CSV table of C-alpha atoms and ligand atoms in Angstrom, one decimal:
chain,number,residue,atom,x,y,z
A,1065,MET,CA,155.1,43.2,30.8
A,1066,GLU,CA,158.2,42.1,32.5
A,1067,SER,CA,157.8,39.5,35.1
A,1068,THR,CA,159.4,41.7,37.8
A,1069,THR,CA,156.5,44.2,37.7
A,1070,GLN,CA,154.5,44.5,40.9
A,1071,THR,CA,151.0,46.1,40.8
A,1072,LEU,CA,149.4,47.6,43.9
A,1073,HIS,CA,146.1,49.4,44.0
A,1074,VAL,CA,144.9,52.6,45.7
A,1075,ASP,CA,141.3,51.9,46.5
A,1076,LEU,CA,139.3,55.0,46.1
A,1077,GLY,CA,136.1,53.9,44.5
A,1078,GLU,CA,135.8,55.5,41.0
A,1079,ARG,CA,139.1,57.3,41.5
A,1080,SER,CA,141.0,54.0,42.2
A,1081,TYR,CA,144.2,53.4,40.3
A,1082,PRO,CA,147.2,51.1,40.0
A,1083,ILE,CA,150.8,51.7,41.1
A,1084,TYR,CA,153.2,49.7,38.8
A,1085,ILE,CA,156.6,49.1,40.3
A,1086,GLY,CA,159.4,47.4,38.3
A,1087,THR,CA,162.4,47.7,36.0
A,1088,GLY,CA,162.1,49.2,32.5
A,1089,LEU,CA,158.5,50.3,32.9
A,1090,LEU,CA,159.1,53.8,31.6
A,1091,GLY,CA,159.6,52.5,28.1
A,1092,GLN,CA,156.5,50.2,28.1
A,1093,ALA,CA,154.1,51.6,25.5
A,1094,GLU,CA,151.3,49.3,26.6
A,1095,LEU,CA,151.0,50.9,30.0
A,1096,TYR,CA,150.4,54.3,28.5
A,1097,GLN,CA,148.0,52.9,26.0
A,1098,ARG,CA,146.0,51.3,28.8
A,1099,HIS,CA,145.7,54.5,30.9
A,1100,ILE,CA,145.6,57.4,28.5
A,1101,PRO,CA,142.1,58.0,27.3
A,1102,GLY,CA,142.6,60.8,24.7
A,1103,GLN,CA,145.2,61.6,22.1
A,1104,GLN,CA,147.1,64.6,23.6
A,1105,VAL,CA,149.8,64.1,26.2
A,1106,MET,CA,151.8,67.0,27.8
A,1107,VAL,CA,154.9,65.7,29.5
A,1108,VAL,CA,156.1,68.0,32.4
A,1109,SER,CA,159.7,67.5,33.4
A,1110,ASN,CA,162.7,69.5,34.4
A,1111,GLU,CA,166.1,70.3,32.9
A,1112,THR,CA,167.9,67.5,34.8
A,1113,VAL,CA,165.4,64.6,34.2
A,1114,ALA,CA,164.4,65.4,30.7
A,1115,PRO,CA,167.9,64.8,29.1
A,1116,LEU,CA,167.9,61.4,30.9
A,1117,TYR,CA,164.4,60.1,30.3
A,1118,LEU,CA,162.3,62.2,28.0
A,1119,GLU,CA,163.4,60.5,24.8
A,1120,PRO,CA,162.6,56.9,25.8
A,1121,LEU,CA,159.3,58.1,27.3
A,1122,LEU,CA,158.3,59.9,24.0
A,1123,LYS,CA,159.3,56.8,22.1
A,1124,ALA,CA,156.9,54.8,24.3
A,1125,LEU,CA,154.2,57.4,23.7
A,1126,ASN,CA,154.5,57.0,19.9
A,1127,GLY,CA,151.1,57.3,18.4
A,1128,PHE,CA,149.9,60.0,20.8
A,1129,GLN,CA,150.1,63.7,20.1
A,1130,THR,CA,152.8,64.7,22.5
A,1131,ALA,CA,154.4,68.0,23.7
A,1132,SER,CA,156.6,68.7,26.6
A,1133,VAL,CA,157.4,71.5,29.0
A,1134,ILE,CA,160.8,71.6,30.7
A,1135,LEU,CA,160.8,73.5,34.0
A,1136,PRO,CA,163.9,74.7,35.9
A,1137,ASP,CA,165.2,72.2,38.5
A,1138,GLY,CA,164.7,72.8,42.2
A,1139,GLU,CA,162.4,73.3,45.1
A,1140,GLU,CA,162.9,77.0,44.8
A,1141,PHE,CA,161.0,76.8,41.5
A,1142,LYS,CA,157.9,75.2,42.9
A,1143,THR,CA,156.1,78.5,42.6
A,1144,LEU,CA,153.0,80.0,41.1
A,1145,GLY,CA,155.2,81.9,38.5
A,1146,ILE,CA,156.9,78.7,37.2
A,1147,TRP,CA,153.7,76.7,37.4
A,1148,ASN,CA,152.2,79.1,34.8
A,1149,HIS,CA,154.7,77.8,32.2
A,1150,ILE,CA,152.7,74.5,32.1
A,1151,PHE,CA,149.5,76.4,31.1
A,1152,ASP,CA,151.5,78.4,28.5
A,1153,ALA,CA,152.6,75.1,26.9
A,1154,LEU,CA,149.0,73.6,27.1
A,1155,LEU,CA,147.4,76.6,25.5
A,1156,ASN,CA,150.1,77.2,22.9
A,1157,ASN,CA,149.6,73.6,21.8
A,1158,HIS,CA,145.8,73.8,21.8
A,1159,PHE,CA,145.4,71.0,24.4
A,1160,ASP,CA,141.8,70.3,25.1
A,1161,ARG,CA,140.0,68.8,28.2
A,1162,ARG,CA,140.6,65.2,27.1
A,1163,CYS,CA,144.3,65.7,27.3
A,1164,THR,CA,146.6,64.0,29.8
A,1165,ILE,CA,149.4,65.7,31.8
A,1166,LEU,CA,152.2,63.3,32.6
A,1167,ALA,CA,154.7,64.1,35.3
A,1168,LEU,CA,158.2,62.8,34.6
A,1169,GLY,CA,160.5,63.6,37.6
A,1170,GLY,CA,160.7,63.8,41.4
A,1171,GLY,CA,158.2,65.2,43.9
A,1172,VAL,CA,158.6,68.8,42.8
A,1173,ILE,CA,157.5,68.0,39.2
A,1174,GLY,CA,154.8,65.6,40.4
A,1175,ASP,CA,153.3,68.1,42.7
A,1176,MET,CA,153.3,70.9,40.1
A,1177,ALA,CA,152.1,68.8,37.2
A,1178,GLY,CA,149.4,67.3,39.3
A,1179,PHE,CA,148.1,70.7,40.4
A,1180,ALA,CA,148.2,71.8,36.8
A,1181,ALA,CA,146.1,68.8,35.9
A,1182,ALA,CA,143.6,69.7,38.7
A,1183,ALA,CA,143.3,73.2,37.4
A,1184,TYR,CA,143.6,73.1,33.6
A,1185,GLN,CA,140.1,73.5,32.2
A,1186,ARG,CA,138.9,72.5,35.7
A,1187,GLY,CA,140.6,69.1,35.5
A,1188,VAL,CA,142.2,66.8,33.0
A,1189,HIS,CA,143.8,63.4,33.1
A,1190,PHE,CA,147.0,62.9,35.1
A,1191,ILE,CA,149.8,60.2,35.2
A,1192,GLN,CA,152.7,60.1,37.5
A,1193,VAL,CA,156.1,58.7,36.3
A,1194,PRO,CA,158.2,59.3,39.5
A,1195,THR,CA,162.0,59.2,39.1
A,1196,THR,CA,163.3,59.7,42.6
A,1197,LEU,CA,163.1,57.3,45.5
A,1198,LEU,CA,161.1,59.9,47.5
A,1199,ALA,CA,158.6,60.3,44.6
A,1200,GLN,CA,158.3,56.5,44.1
A,1201,VAL,CA,157.6,55.8,47.8
A,1202,ASP,CA,155.5,58.9,48.7
A,1203,SER,CA,154.7,61.9,46.6
A,1204,SER,CA,153.4,60.2,43.4
A,1205,VAL,CA,150.8,58.3,45.4
A,1206,GLY,CA,147.8,59.7,47.1
A,1207,GLY,CA,146.8,62.8,45.1
A,1208,LYS,CA,148.4,65.7,47.1
A,1209,THR,CA,149.5,68.3,44.6
A,1210,GLY,CA,150.6,71.8,45.0
A,1211,LEU,CA,153.1,74.6,45.3
A,1212,ASN,CA,155.1,76.5,47.9
A,1213,HIS,CA,154.6,80.1,49.1
A,1214,ALA,CA,157.4,82.1,50.4
A,1215,LEU,CA,155.7,82.0,53.8
A,1216,GLY,CA,154.8,78.4,53.9
A,1217,LYS,CA,155.6,75.0,52.3
A,1218,ASN,CA,152.9,73.4,50.0
A,1219,MET,CA,150.4,76.0,51.1
A,1220,ILE,CA,148.6,76.2,47.7
A,1221,GLY,CA,147.3,73.1,46.1
A,1222,ALA,CA,144.5,70.5,45.6
A,1223,PHE,CA,143.8,66.8,46.1
A,1224,PHE,CA,143.9,65.3,42.6
A,1225,GLN,CA,144.5,61.6,42.0
A,1226,PRO,CA,146.5,60.3,39.0
A,1227,ARG,CA,145.1,57.6,36.7
A,1228,CYS,CA,148.1,55.5,37.4
A,1229,VAL,CA,151.6,55.6,38.9
A,1230,ILE,CA,154.5,54.1,36.8
A,1231,ALA,CA,157.6,53.7,39.1
A,1232,ASP,CA,160.5,52.4,37.0
A,1233,THR,CA,163.2,51.4,39.5
A,1234,ASN,CA,165.9,51.7,36.8
A,1235,THR,CA,165.6,55.5,37.0
A,1236,LEU,CA,167.1,55.3,40.5
A,1237,ASN,CA,170.4,54.3,38.9
A,1238,THR,CA,171.1,58.0,38.0
A,1239,LEU,CA,170.0,59.4,41.3
A,1240,ASP,CA,172.8,60.7,43.5
A,1241,ASP,CA,173.4,59.4,47.1
A,1242,ARG,CA,172.1,62.5,48.8
A,1243,GLN,CA,168.8,62.2,46.9
A,1244,LEU,CA,168.6,58.5,47.7
A,1245,ALA,CA,169.0,59.3,51.4
A,1246,ALA,CA,166.3,61.9,51.2
A,1247,GLY,CA,163.9,59.2,49.9
A,1248,LEU,CA,164.9,56.9,52.7
A,1249,ALA,CA,163.6,59.5,55.3
A,1250,GLU,CA,160.1,58.9,53.9
A,1251,VAL,CA,160.6,55.1,53.8
A,1252,ILE,CA,161.7,55.1,57.5
A,1253,LYS,CA,158.6,57.2,58.3
A,1254,TYR,CA,156.3,54.3,57.3
A,1255,GLY,CA,158.0,52.0,59.7
A,1256,LEU,CA,157.6,54.5,62.5
A,1257,ILE,CA,154.0,55.5,62.1
A,1258,THR,CA,152.3,52.2,61.7
A,1259,ASP,CA,154.6,49.4,60.5
A,1260,ALA,CA,157.0,48.2,63.3
A,1261,GLU,CA,157.9,45.0,61.4
A,1262,PHE,CA,159.0,47.1,58.4
A,1263,PHE,CA,161.1,49.3,60.8
A,1264,ILE,CA,162.9,46.2,62.0
A,1265,TRP,CA,163.4,45.1,58.4
A,1266,LEU,CA,164.9,48.5,57.6
A,1267,GLU,CA,167.3,48.3,60.6
A,1268,GLN,CA,168.5,45.0,59.2
A,1269,ASN,CA,168.6,45.9,55.5
A,1270,LEU,CA,169.6,49.6,55.5
A,1271,ASN,CA,173.1,48.8,54.1
A,1272,LYS,CA,171.6,47.0,51.2
A,1273,LEU,CA,169.4,50.0,50.4
A,1274,LEU,CA,172.3,52.3,50.6
A,1275,ASP,CA,174.2,49.9,48.3
A,1276,ARG,CA,171.2,50.1,45.9
A,1277,ASP,CA,170.5,46.4,46.1
A,1278,ILE,CA,167.6,46.2,43.6
A,1279,SER,CA,165.6,43.6,45.3
A,1280,ALA,CA,165.9,45.4,48.7
A,1281,LEU,CA,165.0,48.7,47.0
A,1282,SER,CA,162.0,47.2,45.2
A,1283,TYR,CA,160.7,45.6,48.4
A,1284,ALA,CA,161.1,49.0,50.3
A,1285,ILE,CA,159.2,50.8,47.5
A,1286,GLN,CA,156.4,48.2,47.5
A,1287,ARG,CA,156.0,48.1,51.3
A,1288,SER,CA,156.0,51.9,51.5
A,1289,CYS,CA,153.4,52.2,48.7
A,1290,GLN,CA,151.3,49.5,50.4
A,1291,ASN,CA,151.4,51.5,53.6
A,1292,LYS,CA,150.6,54.8,51.9
A,1293,ALA,CA,147.8,53.3,49.8
A,1294,GLN,CA,146.1,51.9,52.9
A,1295,VAL,CA,146.2,55.2,54.7
A,1296,VAL,CA,145.0,57.2,51.7
A,1297,ALA,CA,142.2,54.8,51.0
A,1298,ALA,CA,141.0,55.2,54.6
A,1299,ASP,CA,141.3,59.0,54.6
A,1300,GLU,CA,141.8,60.5,51.2
A,1301,LEU,CA,141.2,64.2,52.2
A,1302,GLU,CA,143.1,64.1,55.5
A,1303,ALA,CA,140.1,64.4,57.8
A,1304,GLY,CA,142.1,62.4,60.4
A,1305,GLN,CA,144.6,59.6,60.1
A,1306,ARG,CA,146.2,60.7,56.9
A,1307,ALA,CA,148.0,63.3,58.9
A,1308,LEU,CA,150.2,60.5,60.3
A,1309,LEU,CA,152.0,60.5,57.0
A,1310,ASN,CA,153.4,63.9,58.1
A,1311,LEU,CA,155.5,62.6,60.9
A,1312,GLY,CA,158.5,64.9,61.2
A,1313,HIS,CA,157.1,67.2,58.5
A,1314,THR,CA,156.0,70.2,60.7
A,1315,PHE,CA,159.6,70.5,61.9
A,1316,GLY,CA,161.0,69.6,58.5
A,1317,HIS,CA,158.8,72.1,56.6
A,1318,ALA,CA,159.9,74.8,59.1
A,1319,ILE,CA,163.5,74.0,58.2
A,1320,GLU,CA,162.8,74.1,54.5
A,1321,THR,CA,161.0,77.4,54.6
A,1322,GLY,CA,163.3,79.0,57.2
A,1323,MET,CA,166.4,78.1,55.2
A,1324,GLY,CA,164.9,79.2,51.8
A,1325,TYR,CA,163.6,76.3,49.6
A,1326,GLY,CA,166.3,74.1,48.1
A,1327,ASP,CA,169.0,74.5,50.7
A,1328,TRP,CA,167.9,71.6,52.8
A,1329,LEU,CA,166.2,68.8,50.7
A,1330,HIS,CA,162.7,67.9,51.7
A,1331,GLY,CA,163.8,64.4,52.9
A,1332,GLU,CA,166.6,66.0,55.0
A,1333,GLY,CA,164.1,68.2,56.7
A,1334,VAL,CA,161.9,65.1,57.4
A,1335,GLY,CA,164.9,63.2,58.7
A,1336,ALA,CA,165.9,65.9,61.3
A,1337,GLY,CA,162.1,66.5,61.9
A,1338,ILE,CA,161.6,62.8,62.8
A,1339,CYS,CA,164.4,63.0,65.4
A,1340,MET,CA,162.8,66.2,66.8
A,1341,ALA,CA,159.4,64.5,67.0
A,1342,ALA,CA,161.1,61.5,68.7
A,1343,THR,CA,162.8,63.8,71.2
A,1344,LEU,CA,159.5,65.6,72.1
A,1345,SER,CA,157.7,62.2,72.4
A,1346,GLN,CA,160.4,61.0,74.8
A,1347,LYS,CA,160.1,64.2,76.9
A,1348,LEU,CA,156.3,63.5,77.1
A,1349,GLY,CA,157.1,60.1,78.4
A,1350,TRP,CA,155.6,58.4,75.4
A,1351,LEU,CA,158.8,56.9,73.9
A,1352,THR,CA,161.6,55.2,75.8
A,1353,ASP,CA,165.2,56.3,75.6
A,1354,SER,CA,166.2,53.2,73.7
A,1355,GLU,CA,163.4,53.6,71.1
A,1356,LYS,CA,164.5,57.2,70.6
A,1357,LYS,CA,168.1,56.1,70.2
A,1358,ARG,CA,167.1,53.5,67.6
A,1359,ILE,CA,165.2,56.2,65.6
A,1360,VAL,CA,168.1,58.6,65.7
A,1361,ALA,CA,170.6,55.8,64.8
A,1362,ILE,CA,168.7,54.7,61.7
A,1363,ILE,CA,168.3,58.3,60.5
A,1364,GLU,CA,172.0,58.9,60.9
A,1365,ARG,CA,172.9,55.6,59.2
A,1366,ALA,CA,170.8,56.6,56.3
A,1367,GLY,CA,173.1,59.7,55.8
A,1368,LEU,CA,170.4,62.2,57.0
A,1369,PRO,CA,170.8,65.1,59.4
A,1370,ILE,CA,169.6,64.3,62.9
A,1371,ALA,CA,169.3,68.0,64.1
A,1372,PRO,CA,168.0,71.2,62.5
A,1373,PRO,CA,170.4,73.8,61.2
A,1374,ALA,CA,172.1,76.1,63.7
A,1375,GLN,CA,170.8,79.3,62.0
A,1376,LEU,CA,167.2,78.7,63.2
A,1377,SER,CA,166.7,79.9,66.7
A,1378,PRO,CA,164.0,78.2,68.8
A,1379,GLU,CA,161.9,81.4,68.5
A,1380,ARG,CA,162.1,81.5,64.8
A,1381,PHE,CA,161.4,77.7,64.6
A,1382,LYS,CA,158.2,78.1,66.6
A,1383,GLU,CA,157.1,81.0,64.3
A,1384,LEU,CA,157.8,78.9,61.2
A,1385,MET,CA,155.9,75.9,62.7
A,1386,SER,CA,152.8,78.0,63.2
A,1387,VAL,CA,152.3,78.1,59.3
A,1388,ASP,CA,151.3,74.5,58.8
A,1389,LYS,CA,148.3,72.8,57.3
A,1390,LYS,CA,147.8,70.9,60.5
A,1391,VAL,CA,147.2,74.1,62.5
A,1392,LEU,CA,143.5,74.2,63.3
A,1393,ASP,CA,141.8,77.2,65.0
A,1394,GLY,CA,145.3,78.5,65.9
A,1395,ASN,CA,146.2,75.2,67.6
A,1396,LEU,CA,149.4,73.5,66.5
A,1397,ARG,CA,148.9,69.7,66.0
A,1398,LEU,CA,151.9,67.4,65.7
A,1399,ILE,CA,152.5,63.8,64.8
A,1400,LEU,CA,154.1,62.2,67.8
A,1401,LEU,CA,155.2,58.6,68.7
A,1402,GLN,CA,154.0,56.3,71.4
A,1403,GLY,CA,156.4,53.6,70.4
A,1404,ILE,CA,157.9,52.3,67.1
A,1405,GLY,CA,155.0,51.7,64.7
A,1406,LYS,CA,152.6,53.6,66.9
A,1407,SER,CA,151.8,57.3,66.1
A,1408,LEU,CA,149.1,59.8,66.8
A,1409,VAL,CA,148.1,63.3,65.7
A,1410,THR,CA,147.6,65.5,68.7
A,1411,ASP,CA,147.5,69.0,70.1
A,1412,ASP,CA,147.5,67.5,73.6
A,1413,PHE,CA,151.1,68.1,74.5
A,1414,LYS,CA,152.7,70.5,76.9
A,1415,HIS,CA,154.0,73.5,75.0
A,1416,ASP,CA,156.8,73.7,77.6
A,1417,ASP,CA,158.0,70.3,76.4
A,1418,LEU,CA,158.0,71.6,72.8
A,1419,LYS,CA,159.9,74.7,73.9
A,1420,ALA,CA,162.4,72.5,75.8
A,1421,THR,CA,162.8,70.4,72.7
A,1422,LEU,CA,163.6,73.4,70.5
A,1423,ASN,CA,165.9,74.8,73.2
A,1424,GLU,CA,167.7,71.5,73.5
A,1425,TYR,CA,168.5,71.5,69.7
A,1426,GLY,CA,169.2,75.3,69.9
A,1427,LYS,CA,171.8,74.7,72.6
A,1428,ALA,CA,173.3,71.7,71.0
A,1429,ASN,CA,173.9,73.8,67.9
A,1430,ARG,CA,175.6,76.6,69.7
B,2297,LIG,P1,162.9,66.8,43.5
B,2297,LIG,O1,161.7,66.6,42.7
B,2297,LIG,O2,163.5,68.1,43.7
B,2297,LIG,O3,164.0,65.8,42.9
B,2297,LIG,C1,165.3,65.8,43.5
B,2297,LIG,C2,166.4,66.0,42.5
B,2297,LIG,O4,166.7,64.8,41.8
B,2297,LIG,C3,166.1,67.1,41.5
B,2297,LIG,O5,167.3,67.8,41.3
B,2297,LIG,C4,165.8,66.3,40.3
B,2297,LIG,O6,166.0,67.0,39.1
B,2297,LIG,C5,166.7,65.1,40.4
B,2297,LIG,N1,166.2,63.9,39.8
B,2297,LIG,C6,165.0,63.4,39.7
B,2297,LIG,N2,165.0,62.2,39.2
B,2297,LIG,C7,166.2,61.9,38.9
B,2297,LIG,C8,166.9,60.7,38.4
B,2297,LIG,N3,166.2,59.6,38.1
B,2297,LIG,N4,168.2,60.8,38.2
B,2297,LIG,C9,168.9,61.9,38.5
B,2297,LIG,N5,168.4,63.0,39.0
B,2297,LIG,C10,167.0,63.0,39.2
B,2297,LIG,O7,162.7,66.2,45.0
B,2297,LIG,P2,162.0,64.9,45.6
B,2297,LIG,O8,162.8,64.5,46.7
B,2297,LIG,O9,161.7,63.9,44.5
B,2297,LIG,O10,160.6,65.5,46.0
B,2297,LIG,C11,160.5,66.5,47.0
B,2297,LIG,C12,159.2,67.3,46.8
B,2297,LIG,O11,158.1,66.4,46.9
B,2297,LIG,C13,159.0,68.4,47.8
B,2297,LIG,O12,158.5,69.5,47.1
B,2297,LIG,C14,157.9,67.8,48.7
B,2297,LIG,O13,157.2,68.8,49.3
B,2297,LIG,C15,157.1,67.0,47.8
B,2297,LIG,N6,156.4,65.9,48.4
B,2297,LIG,C16,155.1,65.7,48.1
B,2297,LIG,C17,154.4,64.7,48.6
B,2297,LIG,C18,153.0,64.5,48.2
B,2297,LIG,O14,152.3,63.7,48.8
B,2297,LIG,N7,152.5,65.1,47.2
B,2297,LIG,C19,155.0,63.8,49.5
B,2297,LIG,C20,156.3,64.0,49.8
B,2297,LIG,C21,157.0,65.1,49.3
B,2298,LIG,N1,153.0,63.0,52.1
B,2298,LIG,C1,151.9,63.1,53.0
B,2298,LIG,C2,150.6,62.7,52.4
B,2298,LIG,O1,150.5,62.3,51.3
B,2298,LIG,O2,149.6,62.8,53.0
């Protein structure tokens, strides 16, 4: 293995697994040999990623019985109908319950392939090879898998952990700037929810990340995965603190659903959503004006939107926000901030302040 490889661990008892982060990992046969127990490997990818990375991956899987299924590219295809293509491929190739499903792609492919692994013959082996920044820092780690419904984002799914995560930072070379920025939204999130020191590092090193400085990017991926692994190990099934990882997401998911999946990127919704959560936190008196300004400034510098789209009225926004996995007994719970690096999940906020926040953005957009 190359000397630049970092290995982190997600500590979940018998479901524990490593996260490998480094350059050139996608082509390292030894990693697959170590983590694939059977002979059959189904690679799930999409029509953008497969032409770039399927061939070197299949070369590294030499010796296994491989097949692949190439899905259409886009958040709008994260549906039950397209998901079924994975089962068509598994059954057409007579894959049995010792098979491994390997996700090669961003968060959409990882979520769909992982959910297929959870469901096929009631559960088969699963490996994540994330190829976007967002997937390397967030979606490939922690075992959330699933699909969208027209009425709500990620509403159908399962918790299902991979056997390992192989994050090859070389794959980021082919990612466009908009997708890189989308990944940065989730990176910034970690600094805000629990890791103030990392937030300061991000303020100081954002230009390096935007310039794709490989050592800065590797550090940001490692630190993000460390943060995520810690939260997931403490609360795998989101009974409590794991919800903090959803800072900005209730607002962001409302934007994604309201705009029709694929128009706004997930990370863009999260970026604007973080600004909205900061605005509400400030209205509640939990965040200072200068803290809010720092948050909006870093989101803007990352190249992300700092406000929701004008098309969504405050009323429509509220309606969309009511379809969220954090709603319990009809109560909307939000992740809010009590400082940089200090977050909480709460339903204890004044709904007039939420209304005022939505109205403020509605007015600014008019
Ligand atoms: P994505 O999977 O749609 O990938 C973004 C785009 O980049 C796609 O067009 C893809 O084909 C392309 N792409 C991927 N890798 C590439 C590469 N190396 N070079 C060039 N192009 C490449 O989006 P994403 O931002 O990776 O993931 C967003 C999805 O992840 C959303 O559906 C979101 O709900 C989900 N998500 C899940 C979790 C989780 O915990 N499971 C966490 C965060 C987000
Ligand atoms: N991305 C949120 C979570 O994994 O919990």
